[in-house]
């Protein structure tokens, strides 16, 4: 049997969930197959016409990029961007 991890830190958080890692699958880079990723940010620009503040703004979108080649898997993108082309490295 695989490792069992506890996803709840204390009683003030959500109920504890025991997860058997042997029942999970690895996520790999769709470009190079690496198992390692780091945090990355993409930015969307919002026009002043549709911005709630009435000013042009940048919206940061947090995602993960491959540590080896910089690729961003489609599954890491928000659903609305998932159908667009994956950003170039």
PDB file of N, CA and C in Angstrom:
ATOM      1  N   UNK A   1       0.840  -1.179   0.000  1.00  0.00           N
ATOM      2  CA  UNK A   1       0.000   0.000   0.000  1.00  0.00           C
ATOM      3  C   UNK A   1       0.881   1.237   0.000  1.00  0.00           C
ATOM      4  N   UNK A   2       0.432   2.318  -0.639  1.00  0.00           N
ATOM      5  CA  UNK A   2       1.213   3.541  -0.732  1.00  0.00           C
ATOM      6  C   UNK A   2       1.143   4.369   0.531  1.00  0.00           C
ATOM      7  N   UNK A   3       1.800   5.493   0.479  1.00  0.00           N
ATOM      8  CA  UNK A   3       1.789   6.417   1.611  1.00  0.00           C
ATOM      9  C   UNK A   3       0.405   7.020   1.776  1.00  0.00           C
ATOM     10  N   UNK A   4       0.015   7.259   3.009  1.00  0.00           N
ATOM     11  CA  UNK A   4      -1.250   7.936   3.296  1.00  0.00           C
ATOM     12  C   UNK A   4      -0.891   9.324   3.803  1.00  0.00           C
ATOM     13  N   UNK A   5      -1.396  10.350   3.129  1.00  0.00           N
ATOM     14  CA  UNK A   5      -1.085  11.709   3.564  1.00  0.00           C
ATOM     15  C   UNK A   5      -2.326  12.332   4.177  1.00  0.00           C
ATOM     16  N   UNK A   6      -2.118  13.233   5.087  1.00  0.00           N
ATOM     17  CA  UNK A   6      -3.195  13.907   5.795  1.00  0.00           C
ATOM     18  C   UNK A   6      -3.291  15.319   5.246  1.00  0.00           C
ATOM     19  N   UNK A   7      -4.418  15.666   4.622  1.00  0.00           N
ATOM     20  CA  UNK A   7      -4.575  16.967   3.992  1.00  0.00           C
ATOM     21  C   UNK A   7      -5.150  18.021   4.930  1.00  0.00           C
ATOM     22  N   UNK A   8      -5.477  17.674   6.180  1.00  0.00           N
ATOM     23  CA  UNK A   8      -6.023  18.645   7.126  1.00  0.00           C
ATOM     24  C   UNK A   8      -5.021  18.902   8.238  1.00  0.00           C
ATOM     25  N   UNK A   9      -4.731  20.171   8.539  1.00  0.00           N
ATOM     26  CA  UNK A   9      -3.716  20.493   9.532  1.00  0.00           C
ATOM     27  C   UNK A   9      -4.271  20.513  10.952  1.00  0.00           C
ATOM     28  N   UNK A  10      -5.480  21.053  11.136  1.00  0.00           N
ATOM     29  CA  UNK A  10      -6.053  21.082  12.471  1.00  0.00           C
ATOM     30  C   UNK A  10      -7.577  21.102  12.389  1.00  0.00           C
ATOM     31  N   UNK A  11      -8.219  21.044  13.539  1.00  0.00           N
ATOM     32  CA  UNK A  11      -9.675  20.931  13.580  1.00  0.00           C
ATOM     33  C   UNK A  11     -10.384  22.162  13.032  1.00  0.00           C
ATOM     34  N   UNK A  12      -9.725  23.324  12.989  1.00  0.00           N
ATOM     35  CA  UNK A  12     -10.370  24.528  12.488  1.00  0.00           C
ATOM     36  C   UNK A  12     -10.484  24.534  10.969  1.00  0.00           C
ATOM     37  N   UNK A  13      -9.746  23.637  10.312  1.00  0.00           N
ATOM     38  CA  UNK A  13      -9.814  23.535   8.858  1.00  0.00           C
ATOM     39  C   UNK A  13     -10.850  22.493   8.464  1.00  0.00           C
ATOM     40  N   UNK A  14     -10.960  22.232   7.181  1.00  0.00           N
ATOM     41  CA  UNK A  14     -11.886  21.226   6.676  1.00  0.00           C
ATOM     42  C   UNK A  14     -11.559  19.866   7.283  1.00  0.00           C
ATOM     43  N   UNK A  15     -12.480  18.922   7.213  1.00  0.00           N
ATOM     44  CA  UNK A  15     -12.222  17.592   7.763  1.00  0.00           C
ATOM     45  C   UNK A  15     -10.993  16.950   7.115  1.00  0.00           C
ATOM     46  N   UNK A  16     -10.316  16.108   7.881  1.00  0.00           N
ATOM     47  CA  UNK A  16      -9.128  15.424   7.368  1.00  0.00           C
ATOM     48  C   UNK A  16      -9.522  14.417   6.299  1.00  0.00           C
ATOM     49  N   UNK A  17      -8.668  14.333   5.272  1.00  0.00           N
ATOM     50  CA  UNK A  17      -8.889  13.390   4.182  1.00  0.00           C
ATOM     51  C   UNK A  17      -7.646  12.527   4.079  1.00  0.00           C
ATOM     52  N   UNK A  18      -7.820  11.227   4.167  1.00  0.00           N
ATOM     53  CA  UNK A  18      -6.697  10.316   3.959  1.00  0.00           C
ATOM     54  C   UNK A  18      -6.650   9.956   2.486  1.00  0.00           C
ATOM     55  N   UNK A  19      -5.483  10.116   1.887  1.00  0.00           N
ATOM     56  CA  UNK A  19      -5.309   9.879   0.466  1.00  0.00           C
ATOM     57  C   UNK A  19      -4.203   8.866   0.269  1.00  0.00           C
ATOM     58  N   UNK A  20      -4.504   7.784  -0.401  1.00  0.00           N
ATOM     59  CA  UNK A  20      -3.527   6.743  -0.685  1.00  0.00           C
ATOM     60  C   UNK A  20      -2.828   7.103  -2.004  1.00  0.00           C
ATOM     61  N   UNK A  21      -1.564   7.521  -1.924  1.00  0.00           N
ATOM     62  CA  UNK A  21      -0.836   7.968  -3.118  1.00  0.00           C
ATOM     63  C   UNK A  21      -0.638   6.865  -4.150  1.00  0.00           C
ATOM     64  N   UNK A  22      -0.768   5.602  -3.757  1.00  0.00           N
ATOM     65  CA  UNK A  22      -0.635   4.520  -4.739  1.00  0.00           C
ATOM     66  C   UNK A  22      -1.831   4.497  -5.697  1.00  0.00           C
ATOM     67  N   UNK A  23      -2.888   5.213  -5.357  1.00  0.00           N
ATOM     68  CA  UNK A  23      -4.071   5.264  -6.209  1.00  0.00           C
ATOM     69  C   UNK A  23      -4.113   6.534  -7.050  1.00  0.00           C
ATOM     70  N   UNK A  24      -2.994   7.233  -7.135  1.00  0.00           N
ATOM     71  CA  UNK A  24      -2.913   8.449  -7.939  1.00  0.00           C
ATOM     72  C   UNK A  24      -2.003   8.217  -9.144  1.00  0.00           C
ATOM     73  N   UNK A  25      -2.021   9.136 -10.072  1.00  0.00           N
ATOM     74  CA  UNK A  25      -1.126   9.031 -11.219  1.00  0.00           C
ATOM     75  C   UNK A  25      -0.234  10.271 -11.276  1.00  0.00           C
ATOM     76  N   UNK A  26       0.949  10.118 -11.833  1.00  0.00           N
ATOM     77  CA  UNK A  26       1.891  11.225 -11.954  1.00  0.00           C
ATOM     78  C   UNK A  26       1.448  12.173 -13.064  1.00  0.00           C
ATOM     79  N   UNK A  27       1.743  13.442 -12.874  1.00  0.00           N
ATOM     80  CA  UNK A  27       1.548  14.447 -13.912  1.00  0.00           C
ATOM     81  C   UNK A  27       2.921  14.748 -14.479  1.00  0.00           C
ATOM     82  N   UNK A  28       3.042  14.682 -15.792  1.00  0.00           N
ATOM     83  CA  UNK A  28       4.321  14.960 -16.432  1.00  0.00           C
ATOM     84  C   UNK A  28       4.148  16.060 -17.469  1.00  0.00           C
ATOM     85  N   UNK A  29       5.250  16.666 -17.833  1.00  0.00           N
ATOM     86  CA  UNK A  29       5.238  17.696 -18.865  1.00  0.00           C
ATOM     87  C   UNK A  29       4.809  17.072 -20.194  1.00  0.00           C
ATOM     88  N   UNK A  30       3.847  17.700 -20.852  1.00  0.00           N
ATOM     89  CA  UNK A  30       3.368  17.175 -22.137  1.00  0.00           C
ATOM     90  C   UNK A  30       4.386  17.384 -23.253  1.00  0.00           C
ATOM     91  N   UNK A  31       5.428  18.162 -22.998  1.00  0.00           N
ATOM     92  CA  UNK A  31       6.451  18.417 -24.001  1.00  0.00           C
ATOM     93  C   UNK A  31       7.672  17.509 -23.830  1.00  0.00           C
ATOM     94  N   UNK A  32       8.213  17.441 -22.592  1.00  0.00           N
ATOM     95  CA  UNK A  32       9.468  16.703 -22.396  1.00  0.00           C
ATOM     96  C   UNK A  32       9.357  15.525 -21.435  1.00  0.00           C
ATOM     97  N   UNK A  33       8.222  15.385 -20.742  1.00  0.00           N
ATOM     98  CA  UNK A  33       8.027  14.249 -19.849  1.00  0.00           C
ATOM     99  C   UNK A  33       8.558  14.455 -18.430  1.00  0.00           C
ATOM    100  N   UNK A  34       9.094  15.619 -18.107  1.00  0.00           N
ATOM    101  CA  UNK A  34       9.613  15.879 -16.769  1.00  0.00           C
ATOM    102  C   UNK A  34       8.493  15.806 -15.737  1.00  0.00           C
ATOM    103  N   UNK A  35       8.847  15.441 -14.514  1.00  0.00           N
ATOM    104  CA  UNK A  35       7.901  15.370 -13.404  1.00  0.00           C
ATOM    105  C   UNK A  35       7.942  16.626 -12.534  1.00  0.00           C
ATOM    106  N   UNK A  36       8.789  17.585 -12.854  1.00  0.00           N
ATOM    107  CA  UNK A  36       9.023  18.723 -11.974  1.00  0.00           C
ATOM    108  C   UNK A  36       8.537  20.035 -12.588  1.00  0.00           C
ATOM    109  N   UNK A  37       7.838  20.823 -11.760  1.00  0.00           N
ATOM    110  CA  UNK A  37       7.224  22.073 -12.202  1.00  0.00           C
ATOM    111  C   UNK A  37       7.517  23.171 -11.183  1.00  0.00           C
ATOM    112  N   UNK A  38       7.416  24.406 -11.615  1.00  0.00           N
ATOM    113  CA  UNK A  38       7.529  25.536 -10.702  1.00  0.00           C
ATOM    114  C   UNK A  38       6.391  26.507 -10.986  1.00  0.00           C
ATOM    115  N   UNK A  39       6.119  27.380 -10.018  1.00  0.00           N
ATOM    116  CA  UNK A  39       5.054  28.362 -10.185  1.00  0.00           C
ATOM    117  C   UNK A  39       5.433  29.350 -11.285  1.00  0.00           C
ATOM    118  N   UNK A  40       4.441  29.732 -12.058  1.00  0.00           N
ATOM    119  CA  UNK A  40       4.633  30.717 -13.117  1.00  0.00           C
ATOM    120  C   UNK A  40       3.377  31.582 -13.176  1.00  0.00           C
ATOM    121  N   UNK A  41       3.523  32.768 -13.698  1.00  0.00           N
ATOM    122  CA  UNK A  41       2.385  33.675 -13.827  1.00  0.00           C
ATOM    123  C   UNK A  41       2.225  34.109 -15.264  1.00  0.00           C
ATOM    124  N   UNK A  42       0.978  34.129 -15.700  1.00  0.00           N
ATOM    125  CA  UNK A  42       0.607  34.696 -16.979  1.00  0.00           C
ATOM    126  C   UNK A  42      -0.208  35.946 -16.646  1.00  0.00           C
ATOM    127  N   UNK A  43      -0.273  36.883 -17.546  1.00  0.00           N
ATOM    128  CA  UNK A  43      -1.051  38.090 -17.290  1.00  0.00           C
ATOM    129  C   UNK A  43      -2.036  38.320 -18.417  1.00  0.00           C
ATOM    130  N   UNK A  44      -3.239  38.715 -18.044  1.00  0.00           N
ATOM    131  CA  UNK A  44      -4.259  39.138 -18.994  1.00  0.00           C
ATOM    132  C   UNK A  44      -4.477  40.627 -18.777  1.00  0.00           C
ATOM    133  N   UNK A  45      -4.629  41.347 -19.853  1.00  0.00           N
ATOM    134  CA  UNK A  45      -4.884  42.786 -19.764  1.00  0.00           C
ATOM    135  C   UNK A  45      -6.383  43.006 -19.920  1.00  0.00           C
ATOM    136  N   UNK A  46      -6.948  43.769 -19.004  1.00  0.00           N
ATOM    137  CA  UNK A  46      -8.374  44.076 -19.083  1.00  0.00           C
ATOM    138  C   UNK A  46      -8.542  45.545 -19.461  1.00  0.00           C
ATOM    139  N   UNK A  47      -9.378  45.779 -20.430  1.00  0.00           N
ATOM    140  CA  UNK A  47      -9.635  47.128 -20.934  1.00  0.00           C
ATOM    141  C   UNK A  47     -10.372  47.959 -19.883  1.00  0.00           C
ATOM    142  N   UNK A  48     -10.146  49.249 -19.897  1.00  0.00           N
ATOM    143  CA  UNK A  48     -10.842  50.156 -18.985  1.00  0.00           C
ATOM    144  C   UNK A  48     -12.354  50.095 -19.199  1.00  0.00           C
ATOM    145  N   UNK A  49     -12.788  49.768 -20.423  1.00  0.00           N
ATOM    146  CA  UNK A  49     -14.225  49.710 -20.731  1.00  0.00           C
ATOM    147  C   UNK A  49     -14.939  48.592 -19.984  1.00  0.00           C
ATOM    148  N   UNK A  50     -14.250  47.491 -19.695  1.00  0.00           N
ATOM    149  CA  UNK A  50     -14.895  46.361 -19.010  1.00  0.00           C
ATOM    150  C   UNK A  50     -14.363  46.148 -17.597  1.00  0.00           C
ATOM    151  N   UNK A  51     -13.386  46.918 -17.202  1.00  0.00           N
ATOM    152  CA  UNK A  51     -12.809  46.792 -15.869  1.00  0.00           C
ATOM    153  C   UNK A  51     -13.781  47.321 -14.814  1.00  0.00           C
ATOM    154  N   UNK A  52     -13.922  46.634 -13.677  1.00  0.00           N
ATOM    155  CA  UNK A  52     -14.819  47.124 -12.625  1.00  0.00           C
ATOM    156  C   UNK A  52     -14.362  48.455 -12.031  1.00  0.00           C
ATOM    157  N   UNK A  53     -13.077  48.775 -12.167  1.00  0.00           N
ATOM    158  CA  UNK A  53     -12.564  50.034 -11.632  1.00  0.00           C
ATOM    159  C   UNK A  53     -12.616  51.157 -12.660  1.00  0.00           C
ATOM    160  N   UNK A  54     -12.877  50.808 -13.906  1.00  0.00           N
ATOM    161  CA  UNK A  54     -12.879  51.812 -14.968  1.00  0.00           C
ATOM    162  C   UNK A  54     -11.489  52.148 -15.460  1.00  0.00           C
ATOM    163  N   UNK A  55     -10.483  51.407 -14.990  1.00  0.00           N
ATOM    164  CA  UNK A  55      -9.100  51.631 -15.404  1.00  0.00           C
ATOM    165  C   UNK A  55      -8.539  50.360 -16.024  1.00  0.00           C
ATOM    166  N   UNK A  56      -7.664  50.537 -17.014  1.00  0.00           N
ATOM    167  CA  UNK A  56      -6.991  49.392 -17.603  1.00  0.00           C
ATOM    168  C   UNK A  56      -6.175  48.692 -16.515  1.00  0.00           C
ATOM    169  N   UNK A  57      -6.228  47.360 -16.477  1.00  0.00           N
ATOM    170  CA  UNK A  57      -5.543  46.608 -15.421  1.00  0.00           C
ATOM    171  C   UNK A  57      -4.917  45.345 -15.981  1.00  0.00           C
ATOM    172  N   UNK A  58      -3.986  44.807 -15.212  1.00  0.00           N
ATOM    173  CA  UNK A  58      -3.406  43.503 -15.504  1.00  0.00           C
ATOM    174  C   UNK A  58      -3.933  42.513 -14.476  1.00  0.00           C
ATOM    175  N   UNK A  59      -4.310  41.329 -14.948  1.00  0.00           N
ATOM    176  CA  UNK A  59      -4.796  40.279 -14.058  1.00  0.00           C
ATOM    177  C   UNK A  59      -3.773  39.148 -14.063  1.00  0.00           C
ATOM    178  N   UNK A  60      -3.148  38.861 -12.906  1.00  0.00           N
ATOM    179  CA  UNK A  60      -2.188  37.748 -12.859  1.00  0.00           C
ATOM    180  C   UNK A  60      -2.924  36.412 -12.793  1.00  0.00           C
ATOM    181  N   UNK A  61      -2.440  35.451 -13.549  1.00  0.00           N
ATOM    182  CA  UNK A  61      -3.007  34.103 -13.546  1.00  0.00           C
ATOM    183  C   UNK A  61      -1.892  33.153 -13.143  1.00  0.00           C
ATOM    184  N   UNK A  62      -2.064  32.521 -11.994  1.00  0.00           N
ATOM    185  CA  UNK A  62      -1.058  31.614 -11.457  1.00  0.00           C
ATOM    186  C   UNK A  62      -1.185  30.245 -12.131  1.00  0.00           C
ATOM    187  N   UNK A  63      -0.068  29.669 -12.518  1.00  0.00           N
ATOM    188  CA  UNK A  63      -0.066  28.357 -13.151  1.00  0.00           C
ATOM    189  C   UNK A  63       1.257  27.661 -12.851  1.00  0.00           C
ATOM    190  N   UNK A  64       1.517  26.551 -13.499  1.00  0.00           N
ATOM    191  CA  UNK A  64       2.756  25.802 -13.317  1.00  0.00           C
ATOM    192  C   UNK A  64       3.445  25.618 -14.657  1.00  0.00           C
ATOM    193  N   UNK A  65       4.770  25.798 -14.666  1.00  0.00           N
ATOM    194  CA  UNK A  65       5.566  25.603 -15.877  1.00  0.00           C
ATOM    195  C   UNK A  65       6.592  24.508 -15.610  1.00  0.00           C
ATOM    196  N   UNK A  66       6.913  23.743 -16.629  1.00  0.00           N
ATOM    197  CA  UNK A  66       7.899  22.675 -16.503  1.00  0.00           C
ATOM    198  C   UNK A  66       9.251  23.266 -16.101  1.00  0.00           C
ATOM    199  N   UNK A  67       9.895  22.646 -15.139  1.00  0.00           N
ATOM    200  CA  UNK A  67      11.185  23.113 -14.663  1.00  0.00           C
ATOM    201  C   UNK A  67      12.278  22.889 -15.708  1.00  0.00           C
ATOM    202  N   UNK A  68      12.107  21.861 -16.550  1.00  0.00           N
ATOM    203  CA  UNK A  68      13.122  21.529 -17.560  1.00  0.00           C
ATOM    204  C   UNK A  68      13.008  22.376 -18.822  1.00  0.00           C
ATOM    205  N   UNK A  69      11.793  22.473 -19.386  1.00  0.00           N
ATOM    206  CA  UNK A  69      11.662  23.134 -20.691  1.00  0.00           C
ATOM    207  C   UNK A  69      10.768  24.375 -20.688  1.00  0.00           C
ATOM    208  N   UNK A  70      10.091  24.664 -19.577  1.00  0.00           N
ATOM    209  CA  UNK A  70       9.251  25.848 -19.499  1.00  0.00           C
ATOM    210  C   UNK A  70       7.844  25.686 -20.055  1.00  0.00           C
ATOM    211  N   UNK A  71       7.528  24.509 -20.575  1.00  0.00           N
ATOM    212  CA  UNK A  71       6.198  24.260 -21.131  1.00  0.00           C
ATOM    213  C   UNK A  71       5.121  24.368 -20.057  1.00  0.00           C
ATOM    214  N   UNK A  72       3.941  24.857 -20.439  1.00  0.00           N
ATOM    215  CA  UNK A  72       2.778  24.873 -19.559  1.00  0.00           C
ATOM    216  C   UNK A  72       1.764  23.894 -20.133  1.00  0.00           C
ATOM    217  N   UNK A  73       1.506  22.805 -19.395  1.00  0.00           N
ATOM    218  CA  UNK A  73       0.507  21.826 -19.842  1.00  0.00           C
ATOM    219  C   UNK A  73      -0.856  22.492 -19.944  1.00  0.00           C
ATOM    220  N   UNK A  74      -1.650  22.104 -20.927  1.00  0.00           N
ATOM    221  CA  UNK A  74      -2.992  22.654 -21.100  1.00  0.00           C
ATOM    222  C   UNK A  74      -3.843  22.467 -19.844  1.00  0.00           C
ATOM    223  N   UNK A  75      -3.659  21.346 -19.147  1.00  0.00           N
ATOM    224  CA  UNK A  75      -4.467  21.078 -17.950  1.00  0.00           C
ATOM    225  C   UNK A  75      -4.189  22.067 -16.822  1.00  0.00           C
ATOM    226  N   UNK A  76      -3.101  22.827 -16.895  1.00  0.00           N
ATOM    227  CA  UNK A  76      -2.772  23.813 -15.874  1.00  0.00           C
ATOM    228  C   UNK A  76      -3.373  25.180 -16.165  1.00  0.00           C
ATOM    229  N   UNK A  77      -3.956  25.347 -17.336  1.00  0.00           N
ATOM    230  CA  UNK A  77      -4.535  26.628 -17.729  1.00  0.00           C
ATOM    231  C   UNK A  77      -5.990  26.705 -17.294  1.00  0.00           C
ATOM    232  N   UNK A  78      -6.497  27.909 -17.015  1.00  0.00           N
ATOM    233  CA  UNK A  78      -7.931  28.062 -16.726  1.00  0.00           C
ATOM    234  C   UNK A  78      -8.749  27.543 -17.904  1.00  0.00           C
ATOM    235  N   UNK A  79      -9.942  27.059 -17.630  1.00  0.00           N
ATOM    236  CA  UNK A  79     -10.784  26.464 -18.681  1.00  0.00           C
ATOM    237  C   UNK A  79     -10.949  27.359 -19.896  1.00  0.00           C
ATOM    238  N   UNK A  80     -11.124  28.646 -19.698  1.00  0.00           N
ATOM    239  CA  UNK A  80     -11.340  29.549 -20.837  1.00  0.00           C
ATOM    240  C   UNK A  80     -10.098  29.663 -21.711  1.00  0.00           C
ATOM    241  N   UNK A  81      -8.920  29.472 -21.120  1.00  0.00           N
ATOM    242  CA  UNK A  81      -7.675  29.554 -21.894  1.00  0.00           C
ATOM    243  C   UNK A  81      -7.265  28.188 -22.416  1.00  0.00           C
ATOM    244  N   UNK A  82      -7.829  27.134 -21.873  1.00  0.00           N
ATOM    245  CA  UNK A  82      -7.453  25.774 -22.233  1.00  0.00           C
ATOM    246  C   UNK A  82      -7.731  25.492 -23.703  1.00  0.00           C
ATOM    247  N   UNK A  83      -8.701  26.177 -24.295  1.00  0.00           N
ATOM    248  CA  UNK A  83      -9.010  25.954 -25.695  1.00  0.00           C
ATOM    249  C   UNK A  83      -8.141  26.802 -26.620  1.00  0.00           C
ATOM    250  N   UNK A  84      -7.457  27.786 -26.057  1.00  0.00           N
ATOM    251  CA  UNK A  84      -6.566  28.628 -26.860  1.00  0.00           C
ATOM    252  C   UNK A  84      -5.233  27.915 -27.036  1.00  0.00           C
ATOM    253  N   UNK A  85      -4.376  28.474 -27.856  1.00  0.00           N
ATOM    254  CA  UNK A  85      -3.032  27.921 -28.014  1.00  0.00           C
ATOM    255  C   UNK A  85      -2.257  28.060 -26.731  1.00  0.00           C
ATOM    256  N   UNK A  86      -1.489  27.028 -26.364  1.00  0.00           N
ATOM    257  CA  UNK A  86      -0.623  27.105 -25.199  1.00  0.00           C
ATOM    258  C   UNK A  86       0.467  28.128 -25.482  1.00  0.00           C
ATOM    259  N   UNK A  87       0.810  28.980 -24.493  1.00  0.00           N
ATOM    260  CA  UNK A  87       1.820  30.005 -24.717  1.00  0.00           C
ATOM    261  C   UNK A  87       3.154  29.415 -25.171  1.00  0.00           C
ATOM    262  N   UNK A  88       3.822  30.167 -26.015  1.00  0.00           N
ATOM    263  CA  UNK A  88       5.145  29.731 -26.485  1.00  0.00           C
ATOM    264  C   UNK A  88       6.153  29.890 -25.371  1.00  0.00           C
ATOM    265  N   UNK A  89       7.183  29.069 -25.374  1.00  0.00           N
ATOM    266  CA  UNK A  89       8.254  29.141 -24.354  1.00  0.00           C
ATOM    267  C   UNK A  89       9.163  30.296 -24.667  1.00  0.00           C
TER     268      UNK A  89
END
